[in-house]
Amino acid sequence: MSTFFQNLAGLTDRQVYRHEVAMADLAEPLGFDSVWAAEHHFDNYTMCPNVAQFLTYMAGRTKRVKLGSMVMVLPWHDPVRLAEEVSVLDHVSDGRAILGIGRGLGRIEFDGFRAVMGESRQRFVEYSEAILNALETGWIESAGQLYRQPRTAIRPSPHSSFKGRVYASAVSPESARIMARLGVGLLIIAQKPWDKTVAELNAYREIYREIHNNAEPPKPIVACFICCNEDAAAADAMHDKYTRGYSRSALDHYEFHNEGLADIKGYEYYGALAQNIRKHGVDAFVNFLADLQVRGTPQQVYDQMLQYQHLTDCAGFIGIFSFGGMPHDVAEANMRLFAKEVLPRLQALEVGASVGTPLAIAAE
């Protein structure tokens, strides 16, 4: 499960934090395999500015669950500090960390960090190469175009290899090619028709095999916003109110409707998306984005997630159960019902891999 720290209901930020930490505390006793958090800054879309800090806190409150970033946005970080923070997290959790990375999209966040948005793809590539190498060797260095770093030790030195437990969010086709070259798995957050997602996933797999001597790529992870209720009509009502509320907040935060994104290097894909939104209307896009998510009775939720597993051959799902201004009691009931009726059935599926398992172990 993933916390989301979204504040759309006029609560204090303190109330949101108490609720989301309580939801995270439920993950291990309810049987979830991992706890995740997403990095965002400066508005109420998601209020977890330091994912490593939150996950390190959760490491001390748990014993079994893995701890994943969904994602850490590399252009907003000093690569040395990020590598150090990830190494600390892995040590204090005894190797339970899963590293999710991305290059970022929210202009409000690039502006707040005084970062050049048009450099994000290049910085992502150079930073990720340096960080991933550091987490294997214990040394970080770079002679890149934008990132120049003298050879420096990462202490504490890495707990164990991160190969097989690094994932990257990739929405544009160009990003998928970069992830294949880096040798990382994909974290799929549904934002486009599934046929396009599957086509790009298959292209990533082909590129990965070509680059890595026919080695099989890690199976992807799929993130879902979930509304689960014993009553189908009640689940639909949750979806109409809260999933659409989340979708509208995503459109506003990321400015999906801003055609000016096409003028920023590396974000041409989003300019085309904005043109499509202008053609069909904001409400149509909000509904489209919401309808990619999961809702229904436990059986309907399971069936939909099983369909997504068949489409993507994913190794696992990240479920988000509190979003869009959903009241705390509704969110907790949503998560508890899913954990009772759906989670064990998903965990029983044979998918040939597990999320965040080091490649050396997976091959044994």
Tab-separated table of N, CA, C and O in Angstrom, residues 173-286:
chain	number	residue	atom	x	y	z
A	173	PRO	N	7.232	7.632	-24.041
A	173	PRO	CA	7.986	6.553	-24.681
A	173	PRO	C	9.498	6.741	-24.571
A	173	PRO	O	10.233	5.768	-24.406
A	174	GLU	N	9.973	7.977	-24.631
A	174	GLU	CA	11.402	8.240	-24.525
A	174	GLU	C	11.943	7.809	-23.164
A	174	GLU	O	13.040	7.259	-23.053
A	175	SER	N	11.154	8.041	-22.107
A	175	SER	CA	11.588	7.667	-20.769
A	175	SER	C	11.710	6.154	-20.635
A	175	SER	O	12.631	5.653	-19.983
A	176	ALA	N	10.798	5.417	-21.243
A	176	ALA	CA	10.858	3.958	-21.166
A	176	ALA	C	12.161	3.437	-21.759
A	176	ALA	O	12.754	2.477	-21.244
A	177	ARG	N	12.630	4.061	-22.830
A	177	ARG	CA	13.890	3.641	-23.431
A	177	ARG	C	15.064	3.904	-22.485
A	177	ARG	O	15.998	3.107	-22.383
A	178	ILE	N	14.999	5.023	-21.792
A	178	ILE	CA	16.058	5.345	-20.827
A	178	ILE	C	16.082	4.312	-19.705
A	178	ILE	O	17.150	3.846	-19.298
A	179	MET	N	14.894	3.933	-19.210
A	179	MET	CA	14.834	2.972	-18.107
A	179	MET	C	15.390	1.610	-18.523
A	179	MET	O	16.041	0.923	-17.736
A	180	ALA	N	15.128	1.209	-19.764
A	180	ALA	CA	15.667	-0.066	-20.246
A	180	ALA	C	17.188	-0.023	-20.241
A	180	ALA	O	17.854	-0.974	-19.824
A	181	ARG	N	17.743	1.084	-20.713
A	181	ARG	CA	19.205	1.198	-20.751
A	181	ARG	C	19.798	1.188	-19.343
A	181	ARG	O	20.871	0.609	-19.114
A	182	LEU	N	19.106	1.825	-18.383
A	182	LEU	CA	19.591	1.849	-17.008
A	182	LEU	C	19.449	0.503	-16.309
A	182	LEU	O	20.057	0.278	-15.262
A	183	GLY	N	18.633	-0.388	-16.877
A	183	GLY	CA	18.462	-1.716	-16.295
A	183	GLY	C	17.531	-1.759	-15.112
A	183	GLY	O	17.649	-2.642	-14.255
A	184	VAL	N	16.583	-0.821	-15.044
A	184	VAL	CA	15.649	-0.779	-13.919
A	184	VAL	C	14.259	-1.219	-14.369
A	184	VAL	O	13.930	-1.191	-15.553
A	185	GLY	N	13.453	-1.632	-13.412
A	185	GLY	CA	12.076	-2.003	-13.703
A	185	GLY	C	11.192	-0.779	-13.842
A	185	GLY	O	11.597	0.343	-13.512
A	186	LEU	N	9.966	-0.994	-14.323
A	186	LEU	CA	9.027	0.104	-14.522
A	186	LEU	C	7.948	0.108	-13.450
A	186	LEU	O	7.413	-0.937	-13.083
A	187	LEU	N	7.631	1.297	-12.982
A	187	LEU	CA	6.492	1.544	-12.100
A	187	LEU	C	5.429	2.218	-12.953
A	187	LEU	O	5.629	3.340	-13.422
A	188	ILE	N	4.321	1.525	-13.185
A	188	ILE	CA	3.277	2.011	-14.072
A	188	ILE	C	2.183	2.690	-13.252
A	188	ILE	O	1.549	2.056	-12.411
A	189	ILE	N	1.985	3.973	-13.494
A	189	ILE	CA	0.883	4.713	-12.894
A	189	ILE	C	-0.051	5.068	-14.039
A	189	ILE	O	0.311	5.842	-14.929
A	190	ALA	N	-1.226	4.471	-14.051
A	190	ALA	CA	-2.106	4.545	-15.220
A	190	ALA	C	-2.488	5.986	-15.549
A	190	ALA	O	-3.130	6.671	-14.755
A	191	GLN	N	-2.068	6.439	-16.729
A	191	GLN	CA	-2.407	7.783	-17.190
A	191	GLN	C	-2.749	7.813	-18.670
A	191	GLN	O	-2.956	8.886	-19.232
A	192	LYS	N	-2.783	6.652	-19.304
A	192	LYS	CA	-3.054	6.602	-20.741
A	192	LYS	C	-3.789	5.302	-21.046
A	192	LYS	O	-3.853	4.404	-20.198
A	193	PRO	N	-4.395	5.163	-22.230
A	193	PRO	CA	-5.105	3.923	-22.561
A	193	PRO	C	-4.204	2.710	-22.383
A	193	PRO	O	-3.005	2.758	-22.685
A	194	TRP	N	-4.796	1.614	-21.933
A	194	TRP	CA	-3.986	0.443	-21.615
A	194	TRP	C	-3.288	-0.129	-22.839
A	194	TRP	O	-2.188	-0.684	-22.730
A	195	ASP	N	-3.883	0.011	-24.030
A	195	ASP	CA	-3.206	-0.531	-25.202
A	195	ASP	C	-1.895	0.210	-25.461
A	195	ASP	O	-0.886	-0.396	-25.853
A	196	LYS	N	-1.869	1.520	-25.213
A	196	LYS	CA	-0.629	2.282	-25.382
A	196	LYS	C	0.379	1.918	-24.298
A	196	LYS	O	1.585	1.779	-24.567
A	197	THR	N	-0.095	1.764	-23.067
A	197	THR	CA	0.794	1.374	-21.979
A	197	THR	C	1.446	0.029	-22.274
A	197	THR	O	2.661	-0.148	-22.094
A	198	VAL	N	0.654	-0.928	-22.730
A	198	VAL	CA	1.179	-2.270	-23.025
A	198	VAL	C	2.167	-2.211	-24.187
A	198	VAL	O	3.220	-2.861	-24.156
A	199	ALA	N	1.861	-1.422	-25.218
A	199	ALA	CA	2.769	-1.307	-26.364
A	199	ALA	C	4.114	-0.732	-25.921
A	199	ALA	O	5.186	-1.211	-26.339
A	200	GLU	N	4.096	0.289	-25.082
A	200	GLU	CA	5.336	0.890	-24.612
A	200	GLU	C	6.083	-0.039	-23.659
A	200	GLU	O	7.316	-0.083	-23.660
A	201	LEU	N	5.341	-0.798	-22.870
A	201	LEU	CA	5.958	-1.782	-21.990
A	201	LEU	C	6.665	-2.859	-22.806
A	201	LEU	O	7.801	-3.257	-22.494
A	202	ASN	N	6.037	-3.308	-23.871
A	202	ASN	CA	6.662	-4.309	-24.727
A	202	ASN	C	7.895	-3.751	-25.439
A	202	ASN	O	8.900	-4.460	-25.607
A	203	ALA	N	7.840	-2.477	-25.843
A	203	ALA	CA	9.012	-1.848	-26.459
A	203	ALA	C	10.161	-1.767	-25.459
A	203	ALA	O	11.326	-2.029	-25.811
A	204	TYR	N	9.841	-1.403	-24.216
A	204	TYR	CA	10.856	-1.379	-23.155
A	204	TYR	C	11.497	-2.752	-22.985
A	204	TYR	O	12.730	-2.870	-22.873
A	205	ARG	N	10.679	-3.804	-22.996
A	205	ARG	CA	11.215	-5.155	-22.831
A	205	ARG	C	12.157	-5.534	-23.971
A	205	ARG	O	13.215	-6.140	-23.745
A	206	GLU	N	11.777	-5.186	-25.177
A	206	GLU	CA	12.630	-5.499	-26.328
A	206	GLU	C	13.970	-4.770	-26.231
A	206	GLU	O	15.034	-5.357	-26.483
A	207	ILE	N	13.921	-3.484	-25.882
A	207	ILE	CA	15.145	-2.705	-25.755
A	207	ILE	C	16.003	-3.257	-24.619
A	207	ILE	O	17.227	-3.371	-24.734
A	208	TYR	N	15.379	-3.620	-23.518
A	208	TYR	CA	16.093	-4.160	-22.369
A	208	TYR	C	16.851	-5.429	-22.763
A	208	TYR	O	18.041	-5.585	-22.457
A	209	ARG	N	16.161	-6.348	-23.449
A	209	ARG	CA	16.818	-7.598	-23.865
A	209	ARG	C	17.969	-7.329	-24.816
A	209	ARG	O	19.022	-7.964	-24.730
A	210	GLU	N	17.765	-6.386	-25.718
A	210	GLU	CA	18.807	-6.070	-26.695
A	210	GLU	C	20.049	-5.507	-26.016
A	210	GLU	O	21.183	-5.890	-26.338
A	211	ILE	N	19.850	-4.635	-25.062
A	211	ILE	CA	20.971	-3.987	-24.382
A	211	ILE	C	21.662	-4.927	-23.407
A	211	ILE	O	22.890	-4.902	-23.265
A	212	HIS	N	20.873	-5.797	-22.764
A	212	HIS	CA	21.393	-6.613	-21.659
A	212	HIS	C	21.544	-8.087	-22.042
A	212	HIS	O	21.294	-8.980	-21.228
A	213	ASN	N	21.935	-8.336	-23.294
A	213	ASN	CA	22.283	-9.690	-23.743
A	213	ASN	C	21.172	-10.705	-23.508
A	213	ASN	O	21.396	-11.793	-22.964
A	214	ASN	N	19.961	-10.324	-23.920
A	214	ASN	CA	18.783	-11.188	-23.845
A	214	ASN	C	18.340	-11.521	-22.418
A	214	ASN	O	17.534	-12.433	-22.219
A	215	ALA	N	18.853	-10.786	-21.427
A	215	ALA	CA	18.356	-10.974	-20.058
A	215	ALA	C	16.917	-10.472	-19.977
A	215	ALA	O	16.537	-9.502	-20.645
A	216	GLU	N	16.113	-11.131	-19.155
A	216	GLU	CA	14.732	-10.714	-18.980
A	216	GLU	C	14.651	-9.509	-18.042
A	216	GLU	O	15.300	-9.494	-16.994
A	217	PRO	N	13.887	-8.493	-18.409
A	217	PRO	CA	13.763	-7.320	-17.542
A	217	PRO	C	12.954	-7.645	-16.294
A	217	PRO	O	12.168	-8.610	-16.277
A	218	PRO	N	13.123	-6.837	-15.247
A	218	PRO	CA	12.255	-7.014	-14.078
A	218	PRO	C	10.794	-6.824	-14.476
A	218	PRO	O	10.473	-6.012	-15.339
A	219	LYS	N	9.924	-7.589	-13.853
A	219	LYS	CA	8.500	-7.387	-14.107
A	219	LYS	C	8.062	-6.064	-13.485
A	219	LYS	O	8.562	-5.659	-12.433
A	220	PRO	N	7.134	-5.364	-14.126
A	220	PRO	CA	6.743	-4.040	-13.628
A	220	PRO	C	5.869	-4.111	-12.379
A	220	PRO	O	5.412	-5.195	-11.963
A	221	ILE	N	5.653	-2.949	-11.794
A	221	ILE	CA	4.695	-2.759	-10.708
A	221	ILE	C	3.615	-1.818	-11.230
A	221	ILE	O	3.916	-0.880	-11.972
A	222	VAL	N	2.369	-2.050	-10.847
A	222	VAL	CA	1.257	-1.196	-11.258
A	222	VAL	C	0.651	-0.543	-10.019
A	222	VAL	O	0.292	-1.234	-9.057
A	223	ALA	N	0.566	0.780	-10.033
A	223	ALA	CA	-0.053	1.521	-8.931
A	223	ALA	C	-1.509	1.808	-9.259
A	223	ALA	O	-1.828	2.211	-10.378
A	224	CYS	N	-2.401	1.582	-8.295
A	224	CYS	CA	-3.848	1.745	-8.491
A	224	CYS	C	-4.456	2.548	-7.349
A	224	CYS	O	-4.157	2.281	-6.180
A	225	PHE	N	-5.322	3.479	-7.677
A	225	PHE	CA	-6.187	4.118	-6.693
A	225	PHE	C	-7.430	3.240	-6.583
A	225	PHE	O	-8.083	2.948	-7.595
A	226	ILE	N	-7.766	2.799	-5.377
A	226	ILE	CA	-8.749	1.735	-5.186
A	226	ILE	C	-9.923	2.210	-4.335
A	226	ILE	O	-9.737	2.818	-3.282
A	227	CYS	N	-11.134	1.899	-4.804
A	227	CYS	CA	-12.369	2.078	-4.029
A	227	CYS	C	-13.041	0.723	-3.917
A	227	CYS	O	-13.560	0.191	-4.907
A	228	CYS	N	-13.041	0.156	-2.723
A	228	CYS	CA	-13.578	-1.188	-2.499
A	228	CYS	C	-14.692	-1.118	-1.456
A	228	CYS	O	-14.498	-0.590	-0.359
A	229	ASN	N	-15.866	-1.655	-1.823
A	229	ASN	CA	-17.008	-1.648	-0.920
A	229	ASN	C	-17.857	-2.879	-1.203
A	229	ASN	O	-17.942	-3.323	-2.350
A	230	GLU	N	-18.486	-3.431	-0.181
A	230	GLU	CA	-19.349	-4.606	-0.372
A	230	GLU	C	-20.519	-4.292	-1.300
A	230	GLU	O	-21.053	-5.175	-1.963
A	231	ASP	N	-20.914	-3.035	-1.349
A	231	ASP	CA	-22.025	-2.590	-2.182
A	231	ASP	C	-21.459	-1.930	-3.436
A	231	ASP	O	-20.744	-0.930	-3.369
A	232	ALA	N	-21.786	-2.474	-4.604
A	232	ALA	CA	-21.249	-1.942	-5.858
A	232	ALA	C	-21.651	-0.489	-6.072
A	232	ALA	O	-20.842	0.323	-6.556
A	233	ALA	N	-22.869	-0.148	-5.716
A	233	ALA	CA	-23.328	1.232	-5.887
A	233	ALA	C	-22.546	2.179	-4.982
A	233	ALA	O	-22.209	3.299	-5.379
A	234	ALA	N	-22.240	1.729	-3.767
A	234	ALA	CA	-21.459	2.559	-2.849
A	234	ALA	C	-20.032	2.732	-3.370
A	234	ALA	O	-19.449	3.823	-3.257
A	235	ALA	N	-19.464	1.681	-3.957
A	235	ALA	CA	-18.121	1.780	-4.549
A	235	ALA	C	-18.130	2.762	-5.713
A	235	ALA	O	-17.191	3.556	-5.883
A	236	ASP	N	-19.196	2.724	-6.524
A	236	ASP	CA	-19.309	3.676	-7.638
A	236	ASP	C	-19.402	5.111	-7.122
A	236	ASP	O	-18.826	6.034	-7.713
A	237	ALA	N	-20.135	5.293	-6.027
A	237	ALA	CA	-20.264	6.628	-5.450
A	237	ALA	C	-18.913	7.121	-4.921
A	237	ALA	O	-18.560	8.302	-5.081
A	238	MET	N	-18.149	6.221	-4.295
A	238	MET	CA	-16.796	6.575	-3.854
A	238	MET	C	-15.941	6.987	-5.046
A	238	MET	O	-15.222	7.988	-5.005
A	239	HIS	N	-16.037	6.208	-6.093
A	239	HIS	CA	-15.268	6.490	-7.307
A	239	HIS	C	-15.641	7.859	-7.886
A	239	HIS	O	-14.766	8.659	-8.229
A	240	ASP	N	-16.943	8.114	-7.985
A	240	ASP	CA	-17.405	9.371	-8.573
A	240	ASP	C	-16.911	10.579	-7.784
A	240	ASP	O	-16.555	11.610	-8.362
A	241	LYS	N	-16.870	10.436	-6.475
A	241	LYS	CA	-16.493	11.570	-5.643
A	241	LYS	C	-14.987	11.661	-5.415
A	241	LYS	O	-14.374	12.709	-5.655
A	242	TYR	N	-14.385	10.561	-4.986
A	242	TYR	CA	-13.005	10.639	-4.521
A	242	TYR	C	-11.985	10.350	-5.624
A	242	TYR	O	-10.963	11.040	-5.707
A	243	THR	N	-12.234	9.371	-6.467
A	243	THR	CA	-11.273	9.112	-7.541
A	243	THR	C	-11.285	10.254	-8.544
A	243	THR	O	-10.226	10.680	-9.031
A	244	ARG	N	-12.470	10.758	-8.848
A	244	ARG	CA	-12.517	11.917	-9.730
A	244	ARG	C	-11.923	13.157	-9.057
A	244	ARG	O	-11.321	14.002	-9.719
A	245	GLY	N	-12.084	13.262	-7.744
A	245	GLY	CA	-11.433	14.348	-7.021
A	245	GLY	C	-9.923	14.259	-7.119
A	245	GLY	O	-9.234	15.275	-7.339
A	246	TYR	N	-9.394	13.038	-6.970
A	246	TYR	CA	-7.953	12.846	-7.156
A	246	TYR	C	-7.548	13.212	-8.577
A	246	TYR	O	-6.538	13.900	-8.796
A	247	SER	N	-8.310	12.755	-9.574
A	247	SER	CA	-7.952	12.990	-10.974
A	247	SER	C	-7.919	14.480	-11.288
A	247	SER	O	-7.034	14.954	-12.006
A	248	ARG	N	-8.877	15.214	-10.751
A	248	ARG	CA	-8.884	16.659	-10.970
A	248	ARG	C	-7.662	17.296	-10.309
A	248	ARG	O	-7.038	18.207	-10.875
A	249	SER	N	-7.305	16.826	-9.127
A	249	SER	CA	-6.138	17.390	-8.443
A	249	SER	C	-4.862	17.079	-9.214
A	249	SER	O	-3.933	17.898	-9.248
A	250	ALA	N	-4.789	15.906	-9.839
A	250	ALA	CA	-3.621	15.559	-10.653
A	250	ALA	C	-3.518	16.474	-11.863
A	250	ALA	O	-2.430	16.956	-12.211
A	251	LEU	N	-4.654	16.726	-12.505
A	251	LEU	CA	-4.650	17.624	-13.664
A	251	LEU	C	-4.169	19.019	-13.254
A	251	LEU	O	-3.356	19.639	-13.947
A	252	ASP	N	-4.662	19.511	-12.112
A	252	ASP	CA	-4.272	20.841	-11.668
A	252	ASP	C	-2.794	20.896	-11.269
A	252	ASP	O	-2.085	21.845	-11.617
A	253	HIS	N	-2.338	19.894	-10.525
A	253	HIS	CA	-0.955	19.903	-10.048
A	253	HIS	C	0.038	19.803	-11.204
A	253	HIS	O	1.030	20.537	-11.253
A	254	TYR	N	-0.220	18.883	-12.122
A	254	TYR	CA	0.718	18.640	-13.222
A	254	TYR	C	0.480	19.549	-14.431
A	254	TYR	O	1.282	19.535	-15.357
A	255	GLU	N	-0.650	20.260	-14.431
A	255	GLU	CA	-0.996	21.125	-15.560
A	255	GLU	C	-1.074	20.326	-16.868
A	255	GLU	O	-0.554	20.741	-17.905
A	256	PHE	N	-1.724	19.186	-16.806
A	256	PHE	CA	-1.862	18.363	-18.005
A	256	PHE	C	-2.520	19.131	-19.152
A	256	PHE	O	-2.341	18.792	-20.316
A	257	HIS	N	-3.306	20.152	-18.808
A	257	HIS	CA	-4.025	20.919	-19.822
A	257	HIS	C	-3.220	22.110	-20.345
A	257	HIS	O	-3.730	22.885	-21.146
A	258	ASN	N	-1.978	22.251	-19.928
A	258	ASN	CA	-1.139	23.385	-20.316
A	258	ASN	C	-0.350	23.036	-21.585
A	258	ASN	O	0.628	22.297	-21.540
A	259	GLU	N	-0.775	23.586	-22.705
A	259	GLU	CA	-0.105	23.287	-23.971
A	259	GLU	C	1.305	23.851	-24.016
A	259	GLU	O	2.123	23.447	-24.855
A	260	GLY	N	1.623	24.775	-23.117
A	260	GLY	CA	2.965	25.328	-23.055
A	260	GLY	C	4.023	24.312	-22.658
A	260	GLY	O	5.225	24.540	-22.870
A	261	LEU	N	3.600	23.155	-22.071
A	261	LEU	CA	4.571	22.112	-21.734
A	261	LEU	C	5.316	21.617	-22.970
A	261	LEU	O	6.451	21.144	-22.866
A	262	ALA	N	4.694	21.733	-24.122
A	262	ALA	CA	5.334	21.292	-25.363
A	262	ALA	C	6.587	22.099	-25.667
A	262	ALA	O	7.466	21.633	-26.417
A	263	ASP	N	6.702	23.289	-25.097
A	263	ASP	CA	7.848	24.146	-25.366
A	263	ASP	C	9.025	23.870	-24.432
A	263	ASP	O	10.079	24.482	-24.572
A	264	ILE	N	8.834	22.962	-23.473
A	264	ILE	CA	9.894	22.630	-22.525
A	264	ILE	C	10.576	21.345	-22.985
A	264	ILE	O	9.908	20.329	-23.199
A	265	LYS	N	11.884	21.399	-23.143
A	265	LYS	CA	12.628	20.243	-23.623
A	265	LYS	C	12.356	19.023	-22.751
A	265	LYS	O	12.459	19.080	-21.526
A	266	GLY	N	12.001	17.915	-23.394
A	266	GLY	CA	11.735	16.673	-22.680
A	266	GLY	C	10.287	16.468	-22.298
A	266	GLY	O	9.916	15.399	-21.812
A	267	TYR	N	9.440	17.484	-22.515
A	267	TYR	CA	8.037	17.397	-22.117
A	267	TYR	C	7.099	17.554	-23.304
A	267	TYR	O	5.928	17.893	-23.141
A	268	GLU	N	7.603	17.268	-24.497
A	268	GLU	CA	6.800	17.414	-25.702
A	268	GLU	C	5.559	16.521	-25.669
A	268	GLU	O	4.496	16.902	-26.162
A	269	TYR	N	5.701	15.335	-25.069
A	269	TYR	CA	4.569	14.410	-24.974
A	269	TYR	C	3.387	15.066	-24.270
A	269	TYR	O	2.226	14.898	-24.677
A	270	TYR	N	3.667	15.842	-23.222
A	270	TYR	CA	2.590	16.433	-22.430
A	270	TYR	C	1.932	17.590	-23.163
A	270	TYR	O	0.769	17.902	-22.916
A	271	GLY	N	2.663	18.221	-24.069
A	271	GLY	CA	2.030	19.229	-24.906
A	271	GLY	C	0.976	18.627	-25.804
A	271	GLY	O	-0.115	19.190	-25.984
A	272	ALA	N	1.287	17.454	-26.366
A	272	ALA	CA	0.307	16.758	-27.197
A	272	ALA	C	-0.897	16.321	-26.365
A	272	ALA	O	-2.048	16.381	-26.829
A	273	LEU	N	-0.639	15.892	-25.123
A	273	LEU	CA	-1.736	15.515	-24.233
A	273	LEU	C	-2.635	16.720	-23.964
A	273	LEU	O	-3.874	16.600	-23.964
A	274	ALA	N	-2.037	17.898	-23.754
A	274	ALA	CA	-2.821	19.110	-23.502
A	274	ALA	C	-3.703	19.462	-24.691
A	274	ALA	O	-4.851	19.905	-24.523
A	275	GLN	N	-3.188	19.265	-25.893
A	275	GLN	CA	-4.001	19.514	-27.080
A	275	GLN	C	-5.199	18.575	-27.127
A	275	GLN	O	-6.314	18.972	-27.497
A	276	ASN	N	-4.979	17.336	-26.719
A	276	ASN	CA	-6.071	16.366	-26.696
A	276	ASN	C	-7.126	16.752	-25.656
A	276	ASN	O	-8.332	16.606	-25.886
A	277	ILE	N	-6.664	17.256	-24.513
A	277	ILE	CA	-7.595	17.707	-23.473
A	277	ILE	C	-8.404	18.900	-23.977
A	277	ILE	O	-9.620	18.990	-23.737
A	278	ARG	N	-7.741	19.830	-24.681
A	278	ARG	CA	-8.470	20.975	-25.233
A	278	ARG	C	-9.535	20.512	-26.217
A	278	ARG	O	-10.641	21.071	-26.262
A	279	LYS	N	-9.236	19.484	-26.979
A	279	LYS	CA	-10.180	18.982	-27.979
A	279	LYS	C	-11.404	18.336	-27.334
A	279	LYS	O	-12.541	18.564	-27.759
A	280	HIS	N	-11.170	17.543	-26.279
A	280	HIS	CA	-12.260	16.757	-25.683
A	280	HIS	C	-12.819	17.358	-24.394
A	280	HIS	O	-13.897	16.948	-23.954
A	281	GLY	N	-12.087	18.285	-23.789
A	281	GLY	CA	-12.570	18.926	-22.578
A	281	GLY	C	-11.930	18.367	-21.322
A	281	GLY	O	-11.558	17.185	-21.260
A	282	VAL	N	-11.806	19.242	-20.305
A	282	VAL	CA	-11.188	18.849	-19.033
A	282	VAL	C	-11.974	17.742	-18.353
A	282	VAL	O	-11.406	16.782	-17.833
A	283	ASP	N	-13.304	17.855	-18.337
A	283	ASP	CA	-14.111	16.848	-17.649
A	283	ASP	C	-13.922	15.463	-18.262
A	283	ASP	O	-13.870	14.456	-17.535
A	284	ALA	N	-13.794	15.407	-19.571
A	284	ALA	CA	-13.594	14.118	-20.235
A	284	ALA	C	-12.272	13.503	-19.813
A	284	ALA	O	-12.180	12.284	-19.575
A	285	PHE	N	-11.232	14.327	-19.700
A	285	PHE	CA	-9.940	13.791	-19.283
A	285	PHE	C	-9.988	13.336	-17.829
A	285	PHE	O	-9.443	12.278	-17.482
A	286	VAL	N	-10.606	14.141	-16.957
A	286	VAL	CA	-10.725	13.753	-15.547
A	286	VAL	C	-11.445	12.415	-15.430
A	286	VAL	O	-11.024	11.522	-14.679
